[in-house]
Amino acid sequence: MATSRTPRTDPLTLEVVELIGSVVNRYHDEYERAASKHALTGAQARVLGLLSLEPMPMRRIAQQLKCEPSNVTGIVDRLESRGLVERRPDPADRRVKLAAPTEEGARTARELRDGLDDFAREPLGSLSREQRVSLRDLLKQMLEA
């Protein structure tokens, strides 16, 4: 038994795609503004934000950001020259170098998150917990498709 799928060009699907794009664009715009207050590019701020969660090798940063490892190397080089990031050996594999935030880098990452405007920091504030759970589950389902 074949399952029927909604055509990708129906008006509702197109509207949902446009709305998702608008949310992403607004978030990126606010992230760029917050980054510029720290004299960082958006890419530098995103790398610093990732590293504030956990140290990671360049290849994994590149996978997370969907870019080439050589681009990440340049970004980490610039963050390192500013004292925001350091390279250290991976305890699990000493041949691998991890990028990790310095104390100043971790503080800057916190300030970046705190400096986001209301839309980026609290975009879900008007939704109930049940609505947020539903939205999360729907987004996960979309990403797994």
XYZ file of N, CA and C in Angstrom:
435
model
N 0.849 -1.181 0.000
C 0.000 0.000 0.000
C 0.891 1.241 0.000
N 0.734 2.065 -0.983
C 1.553 3.273 -1.107
C 0.985 4.375 -0.221
N 1.894 5.140 0.365
C 1.439 6.279 1.168
C 1.416 7.502 0.290
N 0.420 8.339 0.499
C 0.348 9.561 -0.297
C 1.139 10.654 0.403
N 1.815 11.427 -0.386
C 2.617 12.523 0.156
C 2.053 13.832 -0.361
N 2.149 14.836 0.469
C 1.700 16.159 0.069
C 2.678 16.694 -0.970
N 2.178 17.216 -2.080
C 3.104 17.779 -3.069
C 3.888 18.934 -2.459
N 5.114 19.091 -2.864
C 5.981 20.123 -2.294
C 5.600 21.524 -2.731
N 4.744 21.622 -3.709
C 4.410 22.954 -4.217
C 3.030 23.434 -3.776
N 2.400 22.706 -2.850
C 1.092 23.193 -2.410
C 1.286 24.488 -1.614
N 0.290 25.366 -1.599
C 0.444 26.676 -0.950
C 0.827 26.604 0.525
N 0.281 25.654 1.264
C 0.606 25.553 2.686
C 2.078 25.202 2.876
N 2.577 24.248 2.110
C 3.991 23.869 2.212
C 4.886 25.046 1.872
N 4.552 25.769 0.814
C 5.349 26.940 0.433
C 5.335 28.001 1.538
N 4.189 28.204 2.178
C 4.097 29.173 3.269
C 4.957 28.743 4.457
N 4.910 27.455 4.808
C 5.719 26.947 5.919
C 7.206 27.129 5.615
N 7.623 26.814 4.404
C 9.026 26.980 4.008
C 9.439 28.444 4.131
N 8.594 29.343 3.678
C 8.886 30.786 3.779
C 8.997 31.223 5.236
N 8.106 30.745 6.087
C 8.138 31.107 7.505
C 9.404 30.582 8.187
N 9.777 29.346 7.883
C 11.020 28.800 8.446
C 12.197 29.646 7.993
N 12.227 30.006 6.715
C 13.293 30.863 6.198
C 13.334 32.211 6.899
N 12.188 32.787 7.178
C 12.136 34.074 7.871
C 12.676 33.969 9.295
N 12.327 32.892 10.001
C 12.833 32.687 11.357
C 14.360 32.556 11.321
N 14.870 31.749 10.400
C 16.322 31.548 10.289
C 17.022 32.864 9.964
N 16.481 33.624 9.028
C 17.097 34.904 8.656
C 17.120 35.883 9.816
N 16.031 35.978 10.548
C 15.998 36.895 11.701
C 17.001 36.480 12.751
N 17.104 35.194 13.011
C 18.058 34.698 13.999
C 19.490 35.027 13.556
N 19.811 34.750 12.279
C 21.166 35.038 11.787
C 21.475 36.534 11.826
N 20.511 37.366 11.469
C 20.727 38.820 11.524
C 21.050 39.267 12.951
N 20.296 38.786 13.917
C 20.540 39.181 15.309
C 21.854 38.607 15.826
N 22.195 37.410 15.391
C 23.466 36.811 15.794
C 24.636 37.615 15.230
N 24.514 38.069 13.986
C 25.560 38.894 13.370
C 25.722 40.210 14.140
N 24.609 40.832 14.521
C 24.680 42.080 15.295
C 25.347 41.852 16.649
N 24.972 40.771 17.334
C 25.582 40.467 18.634
C 27.075 40.191 18.456
N 27.462 39.482 17.406
C 28.870 39.171 17.147
C 29.665 40.443 16.883
N 29.090 41.356 16.127
C 29.820 42.588 15.778
C 30.111 43.442 17.015
N 29.286 43.340 18.043
C 29.547 44.076 19.288
C 30.817 43.585 19.981
N 31.273 42.385 19.612
C 32.510 41.815 20.161
C 33.606 41.789 19.101
N 33.406 42.532 18.013
C 34.354 42.579 16.889
C 34.611 41.180 16.330
N 33.556 40.369 16.258
C 33.639 39.033 15.684
C 32.754 38.957 14.454
N 33.120 38.073 13.539
C 32.216 37.771 12.432
C 31.188 36.766 12.940
N 30.123 36.590 12.189
C 29.127 35.598 12.566
C 29.726 34.201 12.632
N 30.614 33.870 11.680
C 31.245 32.550 11.675
C 32.123 32.362 12.914
N 32.866 33.385 13.280
C 33.705 33.290 14.478
C 32.833 33.092 15.720
N 31.736 33.817 15.792
C 30.834 33.695 16.941
C 30.213 32.307 17.001
N 29.838 31.750 15.837
C 29.250 30.408 15.826
C 30.269 29.365 16.287
N 31.512 29.483 15.831
C 32.546 28.542 16.272
C 32.757 28.676 17.774
N 32.857 29.899 18.261
C 33.049 30.111 19.689
C 31.874 29.540 20.486
N 30.667 29.732 19.988
C 29.489 29.168 20.649
C 29.521 27.649 20.696
N 29.905 27.018 19.591
C 30.030 25.558 19.570
C 31.059 25.077 20.573
N 32.212 25.747 20.583
C 33.294 25.326 21.468
C 32.957 25.566 22.931
N 32.060 26.506 23.203
C 31.678 26.743 24.599
C 30.862 25.572 25.145
N 30.295 24.762 24.261
C 29.559 23.567 24.682
C 30.516 22.432 25.012
N 31.560 22.287 24.188
C 32.589 21.272 24.410
C 33.729 21.491 23.422
N 34.972 21.221 23.850
C 36.091 21.283 22.914
C 35.887 20.245 21.812
N 36.340 20.562 20.601
C 36.181 19.600 19.512
C 37.248 19.791 18.441
N 37.521 18.729 17.667
C 38.494 18.842 16.586
C 37.920 19.662 15.422
N 38.824 20.201 14.614
C 38.427 21.052 13.485
C 37.435 20.338 12.560
N 37.698 19.076 12.290
C 36.844 18.333 11.356
C 35.393 18.301 11.862
N 35.219 18.111 13.157
C 33.866 18.068 13.720
C 33.208 19.442 13.683
N 33.991 20.498 13.932
C 33.447 21.861 13.816
C 32.957 22.077 12.395
N 33.769 21.672 11.427
C 33.398 21.832 10.011
C 32.114 21.071 9.697
N 31.983 19.863 10.230
C 30.757 19.087 10.008
C 29.550 19.807 10.599
N 29.704 20.340 11.815
C 28.599 21.034 12.482
C 28.169 22.271 11.684
N 29.158 22.999 11.141
C 28.869 24.242 10.415
C 28.645 24.022 8.929
N 28.804 22.776 8.481
C 28.619 22.440 7.065
C 29.559 23.255 6.171
N 30.854 23.235 6.528
C 31.846 23.950 5.724
C 33.131 23.140 5.650
N 34.083 23.624 4.901
C 35.355 22.941 4.722
C 36.238 23.093 5.960
N 36.965 22.031 6.333
C 37.877 22.134 7.480
C 38.899 23.261 7.340
N 39.340 23.562 6.109
C 40.310 24.651 5.934
C 39.714 25.996 6.342
N 38.422 26.183 6.131
C 37.764 27.422 6.574
C 37.772 27.508 8.093
N 37.515 26.382 8.746
C 37.482 26.349 10.201
C 38.868 26.653 10.764
N 39.905 26.132 10.112
C 41.272 26.389 10.569
C 41.547 27.884 10.608
N 41.151 28.602 9.567
C 41.350 30.054 9.529
C 40.570 30.775 10.614
N 39.333 30.339 10.845
C 38.504 30.958 11.884
C 39.132 30.722 13.254
N 39.553 29.475 13.519
C 40.164 29.152 14.809
C 41.484 29.907 14.971
N 42.249 30.040 13.889
C 43.497 30.822 13.950
C 43.217 32.250 14.424
N 42.181 32.876 13.860
C 41.857 34.257 14.239
C 41.357 34.337 15.681
N 40.546 33.375 16.090
C 40.076 33.356 17.479
C 41.237 33.105 18.439
N 42.165 32.266 18.033
C 43.324 31.974 18.871
C 44.221 33.213 19.006
N 44.376 33.951 17.910
C 45.223 35.155 17.972
C 44.625 36.222 18.888
N 43.319 36.167 19.111
C 42.644 37.105 20.014
C 42.564 36.576 21.443
N 43.087 35.381 21.669
C 43.074 34.816 23.014
C 41.742 34.227 23.426
N 40.872 33.922 22.460
C 39.548 33.389 22.767
C 39.484 31.865 22.679
N 40.436 31.293 21.945
C 40.456 29.850 21.721
C 41.896 29.370 21.839
N 42.036 28.119 22.260
C 43.354 27.495 22.283
C 43.239 26.104 21.680
N 44.364 25.622 21.171
C 44.424 24.247 20.678
C 45.111 23.409 21.751
N 44.563 22.197 21.958
C 45.162 21.296 22.953
C 45.039 19.865 22.444
N 45.914 18.989 22.909
C 45.825 17.587 22.477
C 44.537 16.941 22.992
N 43.976 16.065 22.188
C 42.804 15.296 22.585
C 43.268 14.188 23.531
N 42.742 14.135 24.755
C 43.179 13.093 25.693
C 42.923 11.677 25.169
N 41.907 11.504 24.305
C 41.578 10.189 23.770
C 42.497 9.790 22.606
N 43.069 10.785 21.906
C 43.949 10.524 20.767
C 44.905 11.704 20.636
N 46.088 11.569 21.156
C 47.034 12.691 21.227
C 47.485 13.182 19.856
N 47.156 12.443 18.797
C 47.482 12.915 17.444
C 46.504 13.995 16.984
N 45.360 14.066 17.643
C 44.298 15.003 17.279
C 44.366 16.228 18.181
N 44.214 17.400 17.574
C 44.147 18.648 18.350
C 42.693 19.065 18.488
N 42.341 19.470 19.698
C 41.005 20.004 19.975
C 41.092 21.517 20.058
N 40.104 22.184 19.540
C 39.953 23.619 19.770
C 39.060 23.763 20.993
N 39.458 24.637 21.903
C 38.704 24.833 23.148
C 38.710 26.311 23.499
N 37.629 26.802 24.080
C 37.618 28.213 24.473
C 38.541 28.453 25.661
N 39.183 29.588 25.661
C 39.912 30.020 26.851
C 38.880 30.549 27.838
N 39.319 30.952 29.002
C 38.392 31.545 29.968
C 37.724 32.778 29.362
N 38.519 33.615 28.688
C 37.951 34.808 28.037
C 37.001 34.412 26.912
N 37.330 33.348 26.187
C 36.462 32.882 25.113
C 35.125 32.385 25.636
N 35.149 31.651 26.740
C 33.905 31.158 27.348
C 33.049 32.334 27.831
N 33.706 33.347 28.412
C 32.982 34.538 28.874
C 32.359 35.265 27.674
N 33.125 35.391 26.596
C 32.617 36.066 25.399
C 31.435 35.297 24.815
N 31.509 33.971 24.794
C 30.396 33.159 24.283
C 29.136 33.380 25.120
N 29.300 33.452 26.453
C 28.143 33.729 27.331
C 27.562 35.108 27.027
N 28.445 36.093 26.871
C 27.983 37.453 26.576
C 27.270 37.511 25.228
N 27.750 36.740 24.264
C 27.080 36.682 22.963
C 25.659 36.152 23.116
N 25.524 35.044 23.823
C 24.181 34.471 24.030
C 23.287 35.452 24.770
N 23.834 36.086 25.811
C 23.043 37.038 26.592
C 22.727 38.303 25.807
N 23.544 38.621 24.803
C 23.381 39.851 24.043
C 22.424 39.755 22.877
N 21.880 38.567 22.639
C 20.927 38.432 21.545
C 19.642 39.171 21.883
N 19.043 39.763 20.870
C 17.776 40.463 21.070
C 16.687 39.454 21.446
N 15.554 39.974 21.855
C 14.470 39.113 22.330
C 14.073 38.036 21.333
N 14.034 38.368 20.044
C 13.570 37.372 19.075
C 14.475 36.147 19.077
N 15.787 36.366 19.044
C 16.719 35.240 18.976
C 16.846 34.533 20.317
N 16.785 35.290 21.401
C 16.989 34.682 22.716
C 15.730 33.970 23.194
N 14.581 34.540 22.937
C 13.343 33.973 23.468
C 12.262 33.860 22.395
N 12.574 33.202 21.271
C 11.585 33.142 20.200
C 10.383 32.277 20.542
N 10.510 31.452 21.547
C 9.442 30.518 21.878
C 8.689 30.917 23.139
N 8.986 32.095 23.657
C 8.417 32.537 24.919
C 6.899 32.588 24.953
N 6.268 32.821 23.825
C 4.813 32.924 23.829
C 4.129 31.568 23.652
N 4.919 30.519 23.456
C 4.341 29.185 23.287
C 4.317 28.449 24.623
N 3.295 27.655 24.803
C 3.214 26.829 26.013
C 4.252 25.704 25.920
N 4.482 25.042 27.037
C 5.420 23.916 27.035
C 4.952 22.856 26.044
N 3.661 22.576 26.036
C 3.111 21.569 25.122
C 3.347 21.964 23.666
N 3.169 23.227 23.348
C 3.416 23.690 21.980
C 4.901 23.568 21.614
N 5.788 23.895 22.568
C 7.228 23.773 22.301
C 7.618 22.312 22.082
N 7.043 21.405 22.866
C 7.320 19.977 22.681
C 6.841 19.544 21.296
N 5.652 19.957 20.911
C 5.122 19.600 19.588
C 6.013 20.147 18.477
N 6.424 21.398 18.619
C 7.288 22.008 17.608
C 8.618 21.267 17.531
N 9.204 20.975 18.692
C 10.465 20.230 18.714
C 10.313 18.896 18.004
N 9.251 18.169 18.319
C 9.053 16.851 17.724
C 8.841 16.951 16.214
N 8.111 17.959 15.774
C 7.908 18.153 14.335
C 9.212 18.503 13.626
N 10.017 19.364 14.245
C 11.301 19.728 13.634
C 12.223 18.516 13.557
N 12.255 17.712 14.612
C 13.058 16.484 14.586
C 12.596 15.568 13.468
N 11.294 15.424 13.333
C 10.730 14.581 12.289
C 11.136 15.092 10.903
N 11.098 16.395 10.733
C 11.516 16.980 9.439
C 12.972 16.674 9.157
N 13.819 16.822 10.166
C 15.254 16.622 9.966
C 15.612 15.154 9.740
N 14.806 14.261 10.267
C 15.075 12.827 10.100
C 14.541 12.295 8.779
N 13.671 13.055 8.120
C 13.066 12.584 6.865
C 14.094 12.495 5.750
